[in-house]
PDB file of C-alpha atoms in Angstrom:
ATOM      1  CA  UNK A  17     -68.207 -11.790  95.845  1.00 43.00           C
ATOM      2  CA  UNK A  18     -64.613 -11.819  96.924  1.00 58.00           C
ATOM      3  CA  UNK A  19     -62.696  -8.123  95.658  1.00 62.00           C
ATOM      4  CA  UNK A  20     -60.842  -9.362  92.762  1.00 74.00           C
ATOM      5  CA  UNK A  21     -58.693  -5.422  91.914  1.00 73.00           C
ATOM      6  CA  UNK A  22     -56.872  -3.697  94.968  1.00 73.00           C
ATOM      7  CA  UNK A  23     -55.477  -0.478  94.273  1.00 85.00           C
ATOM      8  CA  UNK A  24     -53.937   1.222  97.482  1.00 87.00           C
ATOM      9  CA  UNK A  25     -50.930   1.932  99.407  1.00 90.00           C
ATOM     10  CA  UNK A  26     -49.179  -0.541 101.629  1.00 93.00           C
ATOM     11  CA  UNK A  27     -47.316  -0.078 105.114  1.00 95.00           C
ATOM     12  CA  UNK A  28     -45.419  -2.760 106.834  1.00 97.00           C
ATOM     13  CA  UNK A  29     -44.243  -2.516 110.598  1.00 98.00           C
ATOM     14  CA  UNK A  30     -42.742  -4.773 113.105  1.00 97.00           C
ATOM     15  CA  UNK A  31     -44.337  -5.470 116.278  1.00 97.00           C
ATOM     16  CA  UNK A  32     -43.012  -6.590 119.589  1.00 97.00           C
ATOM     17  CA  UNK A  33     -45.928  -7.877 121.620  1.00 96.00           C
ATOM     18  CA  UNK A  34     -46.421  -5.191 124.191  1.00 97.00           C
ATOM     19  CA  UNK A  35     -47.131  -3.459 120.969  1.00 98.00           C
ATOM     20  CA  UNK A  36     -49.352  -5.989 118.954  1.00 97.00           C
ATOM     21  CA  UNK A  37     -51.424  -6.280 122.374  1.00 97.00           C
ATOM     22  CA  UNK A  38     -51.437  -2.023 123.104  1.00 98.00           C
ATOM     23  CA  UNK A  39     -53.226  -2.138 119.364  1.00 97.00           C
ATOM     24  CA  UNK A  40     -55.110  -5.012 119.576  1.00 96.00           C
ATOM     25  CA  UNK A  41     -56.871  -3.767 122.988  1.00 96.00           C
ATOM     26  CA  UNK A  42     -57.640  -0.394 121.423  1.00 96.00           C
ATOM     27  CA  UNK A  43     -58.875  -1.177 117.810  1.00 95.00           C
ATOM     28  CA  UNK A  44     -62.289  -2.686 118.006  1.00 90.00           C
ATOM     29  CA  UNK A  45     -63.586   1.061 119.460  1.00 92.00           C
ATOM     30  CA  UNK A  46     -63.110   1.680 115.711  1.00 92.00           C
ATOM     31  CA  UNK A  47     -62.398  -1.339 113.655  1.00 94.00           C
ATOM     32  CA  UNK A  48     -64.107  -4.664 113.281  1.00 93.00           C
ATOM     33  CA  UNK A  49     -62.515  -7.952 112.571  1.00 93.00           C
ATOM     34  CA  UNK A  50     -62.497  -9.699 108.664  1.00 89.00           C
ATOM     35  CA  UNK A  51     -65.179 -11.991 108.161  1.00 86.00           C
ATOM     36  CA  UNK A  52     -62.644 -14.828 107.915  1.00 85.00           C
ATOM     37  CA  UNK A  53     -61.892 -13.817 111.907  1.00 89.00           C
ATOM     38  CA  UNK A  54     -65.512 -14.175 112.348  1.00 81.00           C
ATOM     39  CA  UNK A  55     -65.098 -17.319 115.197  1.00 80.00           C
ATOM     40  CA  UNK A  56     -61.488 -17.616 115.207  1.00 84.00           C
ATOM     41  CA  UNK A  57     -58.947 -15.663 116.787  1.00 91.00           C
ATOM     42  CA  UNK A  58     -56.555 -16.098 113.364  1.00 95.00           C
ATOM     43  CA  UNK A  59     -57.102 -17.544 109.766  1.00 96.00           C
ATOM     44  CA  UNK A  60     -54.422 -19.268 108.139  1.00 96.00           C
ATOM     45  CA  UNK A  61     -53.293 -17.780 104.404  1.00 97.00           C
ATOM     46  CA  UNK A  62     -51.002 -19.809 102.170  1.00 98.00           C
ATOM     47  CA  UNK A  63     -49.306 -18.461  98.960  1.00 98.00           C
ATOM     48  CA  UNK A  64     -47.015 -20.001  96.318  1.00 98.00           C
ATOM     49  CA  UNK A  65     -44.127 -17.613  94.337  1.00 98.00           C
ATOM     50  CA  UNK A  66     -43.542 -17.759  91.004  1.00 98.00           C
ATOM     51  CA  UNK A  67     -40.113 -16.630  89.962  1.00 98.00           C
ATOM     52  CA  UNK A  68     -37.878 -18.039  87.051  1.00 97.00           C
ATOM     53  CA  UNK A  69     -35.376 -20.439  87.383  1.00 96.00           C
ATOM     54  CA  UNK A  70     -32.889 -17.703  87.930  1.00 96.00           C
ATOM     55  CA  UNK A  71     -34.988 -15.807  90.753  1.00 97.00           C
ATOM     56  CA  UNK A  72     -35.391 -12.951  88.456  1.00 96.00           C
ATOM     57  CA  UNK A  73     -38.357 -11.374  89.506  1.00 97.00           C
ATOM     58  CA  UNK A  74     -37.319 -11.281  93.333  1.00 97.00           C
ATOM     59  CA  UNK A  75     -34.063 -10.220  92.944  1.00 96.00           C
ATOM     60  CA  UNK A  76     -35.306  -7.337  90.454  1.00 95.00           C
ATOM     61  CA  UNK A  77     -37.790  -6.615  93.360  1.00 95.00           C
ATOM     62  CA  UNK A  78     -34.787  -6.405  96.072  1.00 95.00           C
ATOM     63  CA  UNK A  79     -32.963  -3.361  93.786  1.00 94.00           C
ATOM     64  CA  UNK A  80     -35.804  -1.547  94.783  1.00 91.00           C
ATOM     65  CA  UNK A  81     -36.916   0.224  91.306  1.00 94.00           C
ATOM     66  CA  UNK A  82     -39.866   1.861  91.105  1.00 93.00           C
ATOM     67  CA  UNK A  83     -42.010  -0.861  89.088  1.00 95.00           C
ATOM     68  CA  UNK A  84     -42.228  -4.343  90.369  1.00 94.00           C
ATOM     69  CA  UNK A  85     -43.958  -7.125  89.757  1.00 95.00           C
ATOM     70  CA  UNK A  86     -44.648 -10.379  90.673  1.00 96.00           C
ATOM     71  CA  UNK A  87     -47.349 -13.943  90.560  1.00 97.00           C
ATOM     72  CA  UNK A  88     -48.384 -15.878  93.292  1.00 98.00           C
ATOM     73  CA  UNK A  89     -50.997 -18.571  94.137  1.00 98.00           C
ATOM     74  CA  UNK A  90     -53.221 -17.957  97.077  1.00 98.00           C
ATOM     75  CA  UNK A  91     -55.552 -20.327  99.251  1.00 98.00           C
ATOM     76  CA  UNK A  92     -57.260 -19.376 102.762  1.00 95.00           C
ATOM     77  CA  UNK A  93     -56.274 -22.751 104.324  1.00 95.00           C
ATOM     78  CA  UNK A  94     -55.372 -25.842 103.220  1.00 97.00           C
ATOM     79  CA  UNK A  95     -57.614 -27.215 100.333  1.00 98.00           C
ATOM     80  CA  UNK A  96     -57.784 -29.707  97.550  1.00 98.00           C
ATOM     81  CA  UNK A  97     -57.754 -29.572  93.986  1.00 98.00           C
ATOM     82  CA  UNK A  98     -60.785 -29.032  93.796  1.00 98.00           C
ATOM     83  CA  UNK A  99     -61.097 -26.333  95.684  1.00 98.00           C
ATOM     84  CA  UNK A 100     -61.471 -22.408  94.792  1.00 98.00           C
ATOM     85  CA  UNK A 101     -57.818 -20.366  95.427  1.00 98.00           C
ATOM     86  CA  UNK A 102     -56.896 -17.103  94.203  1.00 97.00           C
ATOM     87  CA  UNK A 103     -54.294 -16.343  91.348  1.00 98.00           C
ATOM     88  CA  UNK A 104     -53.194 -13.052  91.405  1.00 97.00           C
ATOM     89  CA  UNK A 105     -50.431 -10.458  89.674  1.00 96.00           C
ATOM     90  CA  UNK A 106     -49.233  -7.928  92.193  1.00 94.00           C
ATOM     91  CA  UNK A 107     -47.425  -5.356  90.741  1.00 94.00           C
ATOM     92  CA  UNK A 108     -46.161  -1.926  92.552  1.00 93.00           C
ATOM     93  CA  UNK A 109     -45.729   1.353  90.792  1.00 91.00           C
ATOM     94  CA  UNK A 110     -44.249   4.394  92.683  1.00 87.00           C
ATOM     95  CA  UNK A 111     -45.417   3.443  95.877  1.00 86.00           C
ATOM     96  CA  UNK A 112     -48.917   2.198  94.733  1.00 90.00           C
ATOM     97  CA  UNK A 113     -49.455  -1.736  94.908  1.00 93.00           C
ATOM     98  CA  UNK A 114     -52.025  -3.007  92.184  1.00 93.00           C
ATOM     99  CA  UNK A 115     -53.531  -6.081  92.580  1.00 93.00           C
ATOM    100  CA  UNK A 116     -55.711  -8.461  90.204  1.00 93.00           C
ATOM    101  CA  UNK A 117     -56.924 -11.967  90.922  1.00 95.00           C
ATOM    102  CA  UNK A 118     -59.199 -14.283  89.755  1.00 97.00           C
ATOM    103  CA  UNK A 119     -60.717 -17.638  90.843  1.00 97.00           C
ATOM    104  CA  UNK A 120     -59.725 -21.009  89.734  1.00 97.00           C
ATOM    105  CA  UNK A 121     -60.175 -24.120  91.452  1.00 98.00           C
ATOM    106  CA  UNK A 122     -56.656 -25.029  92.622  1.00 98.00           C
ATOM    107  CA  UNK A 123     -56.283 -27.912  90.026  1.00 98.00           C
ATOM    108  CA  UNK A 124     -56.957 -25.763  87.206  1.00 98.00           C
ATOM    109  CA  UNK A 125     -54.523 -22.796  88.518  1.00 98.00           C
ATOM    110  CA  UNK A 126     -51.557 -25.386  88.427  1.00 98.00           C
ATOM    111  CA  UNK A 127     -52.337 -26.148  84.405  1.00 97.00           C
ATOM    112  CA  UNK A 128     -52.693 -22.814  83.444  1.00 97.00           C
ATOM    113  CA  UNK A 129     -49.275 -21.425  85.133  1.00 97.00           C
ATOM    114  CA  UNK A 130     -47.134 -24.769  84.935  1.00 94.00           C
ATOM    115  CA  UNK A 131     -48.610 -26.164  81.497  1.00 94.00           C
ATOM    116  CA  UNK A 132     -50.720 -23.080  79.647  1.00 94.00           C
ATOM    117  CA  UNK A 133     -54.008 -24.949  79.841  1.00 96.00           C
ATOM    118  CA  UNK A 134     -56.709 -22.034  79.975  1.00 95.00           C
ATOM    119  CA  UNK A 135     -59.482 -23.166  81.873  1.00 95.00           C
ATOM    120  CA  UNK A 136     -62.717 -23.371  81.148  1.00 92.00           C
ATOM    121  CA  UNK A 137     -65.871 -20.687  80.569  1.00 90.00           C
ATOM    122  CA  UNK A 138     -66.691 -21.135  84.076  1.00 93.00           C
ATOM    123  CA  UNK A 139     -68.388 -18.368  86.067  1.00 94.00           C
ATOM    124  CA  UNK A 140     -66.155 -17.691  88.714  1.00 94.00           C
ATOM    125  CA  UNK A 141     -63.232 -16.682  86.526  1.00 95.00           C
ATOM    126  CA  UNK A 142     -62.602 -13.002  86.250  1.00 94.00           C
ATOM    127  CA  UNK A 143     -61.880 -12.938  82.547  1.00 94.00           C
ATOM    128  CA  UNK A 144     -59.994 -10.158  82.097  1.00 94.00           C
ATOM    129  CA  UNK A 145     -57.693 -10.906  84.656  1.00 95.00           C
ATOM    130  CA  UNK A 146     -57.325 -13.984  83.373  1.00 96.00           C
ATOM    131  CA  UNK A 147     -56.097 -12.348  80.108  1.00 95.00           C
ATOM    132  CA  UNK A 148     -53.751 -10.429  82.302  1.00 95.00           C
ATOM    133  CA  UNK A 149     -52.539 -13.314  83.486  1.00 96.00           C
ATOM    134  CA  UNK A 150     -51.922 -14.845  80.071  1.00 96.00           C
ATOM    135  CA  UNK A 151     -49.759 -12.658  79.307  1.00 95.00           C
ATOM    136  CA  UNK A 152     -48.018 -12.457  82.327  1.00 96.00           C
ATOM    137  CA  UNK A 153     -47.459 -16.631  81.918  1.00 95.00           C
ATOM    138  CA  UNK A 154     -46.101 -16.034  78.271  1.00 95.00           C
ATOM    139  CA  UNK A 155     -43.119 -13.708  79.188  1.00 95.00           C
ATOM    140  CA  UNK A 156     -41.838 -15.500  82.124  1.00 95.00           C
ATOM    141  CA  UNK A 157     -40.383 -18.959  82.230  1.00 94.00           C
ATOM    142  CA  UNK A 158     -42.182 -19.555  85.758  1.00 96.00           C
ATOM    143  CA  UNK A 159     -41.957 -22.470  88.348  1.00 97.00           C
ATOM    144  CA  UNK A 160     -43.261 -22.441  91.503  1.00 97.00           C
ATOM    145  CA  UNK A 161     -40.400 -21.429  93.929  1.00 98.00           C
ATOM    146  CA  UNK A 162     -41.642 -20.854  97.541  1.00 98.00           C
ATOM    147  CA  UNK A 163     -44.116 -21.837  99.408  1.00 98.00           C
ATOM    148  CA  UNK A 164     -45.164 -19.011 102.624  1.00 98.00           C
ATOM    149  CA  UNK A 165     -47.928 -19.615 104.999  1.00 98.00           C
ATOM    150  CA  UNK A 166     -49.333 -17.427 107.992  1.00 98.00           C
ATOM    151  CA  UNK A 167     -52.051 -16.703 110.437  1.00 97.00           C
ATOM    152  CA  UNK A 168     -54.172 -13.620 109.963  1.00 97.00           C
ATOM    153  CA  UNK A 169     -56.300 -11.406 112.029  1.00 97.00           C
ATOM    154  CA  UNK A 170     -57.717  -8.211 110.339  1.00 96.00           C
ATOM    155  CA  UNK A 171     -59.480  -5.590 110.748  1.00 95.00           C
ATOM    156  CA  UNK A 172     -61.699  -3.075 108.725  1.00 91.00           C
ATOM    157  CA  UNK A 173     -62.775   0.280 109.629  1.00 88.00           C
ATOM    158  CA  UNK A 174     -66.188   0.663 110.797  1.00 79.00           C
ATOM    159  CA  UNK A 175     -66.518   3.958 109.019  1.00 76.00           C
ATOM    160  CA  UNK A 176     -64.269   3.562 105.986  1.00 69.00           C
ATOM    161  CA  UNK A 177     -63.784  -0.540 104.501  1.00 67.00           C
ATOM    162  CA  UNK A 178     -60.993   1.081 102.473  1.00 84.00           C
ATOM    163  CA  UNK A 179     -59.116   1.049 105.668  1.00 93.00           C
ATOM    164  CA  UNK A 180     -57.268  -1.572 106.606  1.00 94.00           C
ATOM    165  CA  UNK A 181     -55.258  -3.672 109.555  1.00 97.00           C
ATOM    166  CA  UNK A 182     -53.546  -6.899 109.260  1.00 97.00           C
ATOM    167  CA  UNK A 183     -51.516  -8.347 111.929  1.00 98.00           C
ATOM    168  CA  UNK A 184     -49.169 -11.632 111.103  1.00 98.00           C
ATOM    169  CA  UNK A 185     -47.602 -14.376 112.800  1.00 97.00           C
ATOM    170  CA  UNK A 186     -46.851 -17.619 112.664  1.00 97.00           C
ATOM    171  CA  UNK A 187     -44.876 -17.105 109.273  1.00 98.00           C
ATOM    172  CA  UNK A 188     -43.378 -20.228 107.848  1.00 98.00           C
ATOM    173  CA  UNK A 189     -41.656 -20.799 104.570  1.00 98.00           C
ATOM    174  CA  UNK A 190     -40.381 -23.850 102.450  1.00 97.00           C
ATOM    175  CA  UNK A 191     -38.701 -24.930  99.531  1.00 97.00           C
ATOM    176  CA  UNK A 192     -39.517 -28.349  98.830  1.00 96.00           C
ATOM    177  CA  UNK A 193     -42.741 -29.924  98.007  1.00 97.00           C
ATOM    178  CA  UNK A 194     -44.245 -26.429  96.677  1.00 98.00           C
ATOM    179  CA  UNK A 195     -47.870 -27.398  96.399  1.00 98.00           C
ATOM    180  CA  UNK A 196     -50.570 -26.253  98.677  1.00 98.00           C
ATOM    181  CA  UNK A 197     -52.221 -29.071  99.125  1.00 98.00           C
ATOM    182  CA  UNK A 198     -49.752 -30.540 100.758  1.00 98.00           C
ATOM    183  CA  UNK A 199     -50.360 -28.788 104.225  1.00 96.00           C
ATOM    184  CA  UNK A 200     -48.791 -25.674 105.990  1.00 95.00           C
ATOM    185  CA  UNK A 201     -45.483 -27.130 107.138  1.00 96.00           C
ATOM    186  CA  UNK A 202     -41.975 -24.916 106.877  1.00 97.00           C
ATOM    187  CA  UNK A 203     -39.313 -22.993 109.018  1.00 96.00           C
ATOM    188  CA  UNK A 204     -40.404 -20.330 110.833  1.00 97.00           C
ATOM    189  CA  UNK A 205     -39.410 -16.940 108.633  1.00 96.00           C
ATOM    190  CA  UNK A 206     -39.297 -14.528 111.981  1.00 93.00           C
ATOM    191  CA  UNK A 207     -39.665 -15.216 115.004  1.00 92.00           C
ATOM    192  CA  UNK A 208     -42.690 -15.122 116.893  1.00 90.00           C
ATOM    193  CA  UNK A 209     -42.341 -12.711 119.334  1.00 89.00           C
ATOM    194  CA  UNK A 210     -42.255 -10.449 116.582  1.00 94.00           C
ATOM    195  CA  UNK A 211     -45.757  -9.418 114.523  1.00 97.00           C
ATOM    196  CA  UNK A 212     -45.979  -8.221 111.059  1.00 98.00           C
ATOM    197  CA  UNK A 213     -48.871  -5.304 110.991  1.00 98.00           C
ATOM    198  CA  UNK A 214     -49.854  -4.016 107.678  1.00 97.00           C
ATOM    199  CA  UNK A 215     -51.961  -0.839 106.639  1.00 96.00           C
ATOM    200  CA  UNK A 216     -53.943  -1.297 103.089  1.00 93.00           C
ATOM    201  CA  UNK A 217     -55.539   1.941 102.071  1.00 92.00           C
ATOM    202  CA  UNK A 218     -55.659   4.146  99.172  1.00 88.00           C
ATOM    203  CA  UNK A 219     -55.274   7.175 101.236  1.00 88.00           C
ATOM    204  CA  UNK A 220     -53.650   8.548 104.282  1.00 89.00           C
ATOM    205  CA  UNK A 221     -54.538   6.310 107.161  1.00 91.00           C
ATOM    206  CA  UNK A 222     -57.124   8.594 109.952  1.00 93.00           C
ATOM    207  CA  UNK A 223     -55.383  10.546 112.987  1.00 94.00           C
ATOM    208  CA  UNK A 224     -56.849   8.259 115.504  1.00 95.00           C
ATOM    209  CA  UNK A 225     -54.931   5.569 114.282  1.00 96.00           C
ATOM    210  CA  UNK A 226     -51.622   7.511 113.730  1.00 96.00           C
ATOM    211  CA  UNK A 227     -51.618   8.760 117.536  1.00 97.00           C
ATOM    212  CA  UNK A 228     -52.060   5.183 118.740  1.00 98.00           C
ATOM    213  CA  UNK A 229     -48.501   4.485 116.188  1.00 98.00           C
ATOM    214  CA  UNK A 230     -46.938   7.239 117.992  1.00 98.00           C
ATOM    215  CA  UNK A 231     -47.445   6.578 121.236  1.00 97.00           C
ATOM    216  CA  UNK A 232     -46.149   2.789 120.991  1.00 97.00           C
ATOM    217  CA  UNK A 233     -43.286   4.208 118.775  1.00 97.00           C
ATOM    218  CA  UNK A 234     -44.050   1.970 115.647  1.00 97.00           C
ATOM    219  CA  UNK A 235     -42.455   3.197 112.187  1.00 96.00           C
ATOM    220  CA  UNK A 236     -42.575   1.491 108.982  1.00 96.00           C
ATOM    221  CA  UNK A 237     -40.524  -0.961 107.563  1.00 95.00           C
ATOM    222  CA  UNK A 238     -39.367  -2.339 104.343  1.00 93.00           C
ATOM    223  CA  UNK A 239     -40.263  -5.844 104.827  1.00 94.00           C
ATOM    224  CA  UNK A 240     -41.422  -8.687 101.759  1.00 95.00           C
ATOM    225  CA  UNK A 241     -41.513 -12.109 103.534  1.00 96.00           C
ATOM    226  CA  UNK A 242     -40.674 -13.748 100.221  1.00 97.00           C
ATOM    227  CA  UNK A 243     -37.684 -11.338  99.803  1.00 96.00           C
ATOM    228  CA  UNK A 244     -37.321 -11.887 103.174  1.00 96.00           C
ATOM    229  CA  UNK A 245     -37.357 -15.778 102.491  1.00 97.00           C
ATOM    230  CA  UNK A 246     -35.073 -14.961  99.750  1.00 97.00           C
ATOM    231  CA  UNK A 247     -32.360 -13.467 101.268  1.00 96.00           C
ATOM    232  CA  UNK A 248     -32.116 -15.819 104.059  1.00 95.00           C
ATOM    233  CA  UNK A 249     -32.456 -18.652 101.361  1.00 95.00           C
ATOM    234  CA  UNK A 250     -29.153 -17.169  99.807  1.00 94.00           C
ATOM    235  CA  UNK A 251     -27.218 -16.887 103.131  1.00 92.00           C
ATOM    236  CA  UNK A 252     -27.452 -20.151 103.805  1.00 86.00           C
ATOM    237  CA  UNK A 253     -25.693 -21.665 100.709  1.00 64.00           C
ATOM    238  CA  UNK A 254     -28.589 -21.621  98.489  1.00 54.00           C
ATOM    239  CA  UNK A 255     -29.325 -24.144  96.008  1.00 46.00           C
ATOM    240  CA  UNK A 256     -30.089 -26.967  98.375  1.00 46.00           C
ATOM    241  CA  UNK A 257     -33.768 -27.210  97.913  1.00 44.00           C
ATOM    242  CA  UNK A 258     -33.588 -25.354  94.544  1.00 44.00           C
ATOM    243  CA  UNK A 259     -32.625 -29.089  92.789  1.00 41.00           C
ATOM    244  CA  UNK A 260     -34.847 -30.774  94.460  1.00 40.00           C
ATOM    245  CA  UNK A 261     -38.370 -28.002  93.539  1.00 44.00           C
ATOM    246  CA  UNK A 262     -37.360 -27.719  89.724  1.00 42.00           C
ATOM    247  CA  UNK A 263     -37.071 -31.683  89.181  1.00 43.00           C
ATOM    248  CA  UNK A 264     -40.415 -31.952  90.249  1.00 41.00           C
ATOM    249  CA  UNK A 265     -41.318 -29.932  87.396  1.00 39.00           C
ATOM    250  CA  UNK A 266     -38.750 -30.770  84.682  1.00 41.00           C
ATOM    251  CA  UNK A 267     -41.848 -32.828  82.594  1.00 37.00           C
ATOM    252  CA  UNK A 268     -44.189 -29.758  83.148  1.00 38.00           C
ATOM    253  CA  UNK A 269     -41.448 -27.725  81.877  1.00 40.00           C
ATOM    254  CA  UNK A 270     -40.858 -29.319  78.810  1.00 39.00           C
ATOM    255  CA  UNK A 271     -44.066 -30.073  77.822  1.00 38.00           C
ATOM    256  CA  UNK A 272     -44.618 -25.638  78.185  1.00 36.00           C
ATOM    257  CA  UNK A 273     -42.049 -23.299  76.933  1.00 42.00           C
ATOM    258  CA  UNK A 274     -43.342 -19.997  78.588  1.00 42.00           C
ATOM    259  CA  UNK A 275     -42.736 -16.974  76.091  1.00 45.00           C
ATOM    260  CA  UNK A 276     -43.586 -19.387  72.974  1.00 37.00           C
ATOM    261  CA  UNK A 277     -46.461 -20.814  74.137  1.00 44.00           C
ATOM    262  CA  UNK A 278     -49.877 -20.260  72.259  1.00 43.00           C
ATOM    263  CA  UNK A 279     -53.109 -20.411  74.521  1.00 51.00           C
ATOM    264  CA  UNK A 280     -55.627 -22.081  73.452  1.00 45.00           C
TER     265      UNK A 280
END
């Protein structure tokens, strides 16, 4: 069963290649790749943002303060309705990023945020997540405001799966047609010379893996691709798109008045 609570610390650098490829040709002495990598070099991720129609919850996130929070929709691919994604609350406290996610077909993850329909008693819901969740929905007048897509190659460490190694590329964003069924189009975020490597663990990460930072001369970033998205969004006029993404859910909107609504 997929890990459905995350509690650990998160470090973001930037790669240039002769550093993604200096890593890459040195890790699997003590790493081995994520099942997903299993027969592909790179697995594609795609996520939906939920903010309010006033972005507060990423520009809140952008001042820095020491809690955060925030909802997003995640599938491994591009899949249908029908299909089993992940809806999760990521919040960050002090440094220490909390995560909580349940199942839901992708069908049944678009009524529950955009219209308050709980889903069914199904087995592959966490439930108390999807309490969690609940009550996340209720405070926040939410529509879905960016779509961000990737590719993927992890690693574990042999000795300690606690330990982790992400490496992205390929990062693409967009502002229209938020749904993820409808494929893993958008403008590239960064470029892609450049690789986003991130360490998940809930302690320090192990000397061997340190040296190999320090002799490449990699330091950490503060990086969030959708703040990232964000910003950029913002510095080129804005608003464009933004008409456009809530009109396709004016009806949904009306029908559910976040903060008032009563689940069933």
């Amino acid at each position: 069963m997929a890990i459905e609570v995350f509690n650990r610390f998160e470090k973001k650098y930037l790669l240039d290649d002769k550093q993604f490829t200096f890593l890459i040709d040195r890790l699997g002495s003590y790493m081995e790749l994520d099942e997903y990598n299993k027969g592909h070099e790179f697995y594609n991720i795609a996520n939906i943002y939920y903010d309010t129609p006033t972005d507060d919850l990423i520009a809140r996130s952008l001042e820095k303060p020491m809690y955060k929070e925030k909802l997003r929709l995640r599938s491994y691919g591009v899949p249908s309705l029908n299909d089993k994604v992940f809806l999760e609350i990521k919040k960050k406290y002090n440094g220490m990023v909390n995560k909580r996610r349940t199942r839901l077909t992708l069908a049944e993850a678009y009524d529950f945020v955009e219209k308050g329909i709980v889903p069914g008693d199904n087995s592959y819901i966490n439930k108390q997540v999807l309490d969690e969740l609940k009550y996340f929905v209720s405070i926040y007048d939410l529509v879905p405001k960016v779509y961000l897509t990737y590719d993927r190659k992890a690693f574990f460490a042999v000795d300690d799966s606690d330990f982790r190694v992400t490496f992205d590329t390929n990062i693409k964003s967009r502002r229209e047609n938020v749904r993820l069924e409808a494929g893993n189009e958008g403008e590239l975020l960064i470029n892609n010379e450049s690789w986003l490597m991130e360490i998940k663990s809930s302690k320090a990460a192990p000397l061997w893996f340190t040296q190999m930072l320090s002799e490449i001369k990699a330091y950490p970033v503060s990086f969030s691709k959708y703040g990232t998205e964000y910003k950029k969004y913002m510095n080129n006029g804005a608003f464009k798109g933004e008409t456009i993404c809530l009109e396709q859910y004016s009806r949904a909107l009306h029908q559910y008045q976040p903060g008032k609504q009563s689940f069933a």
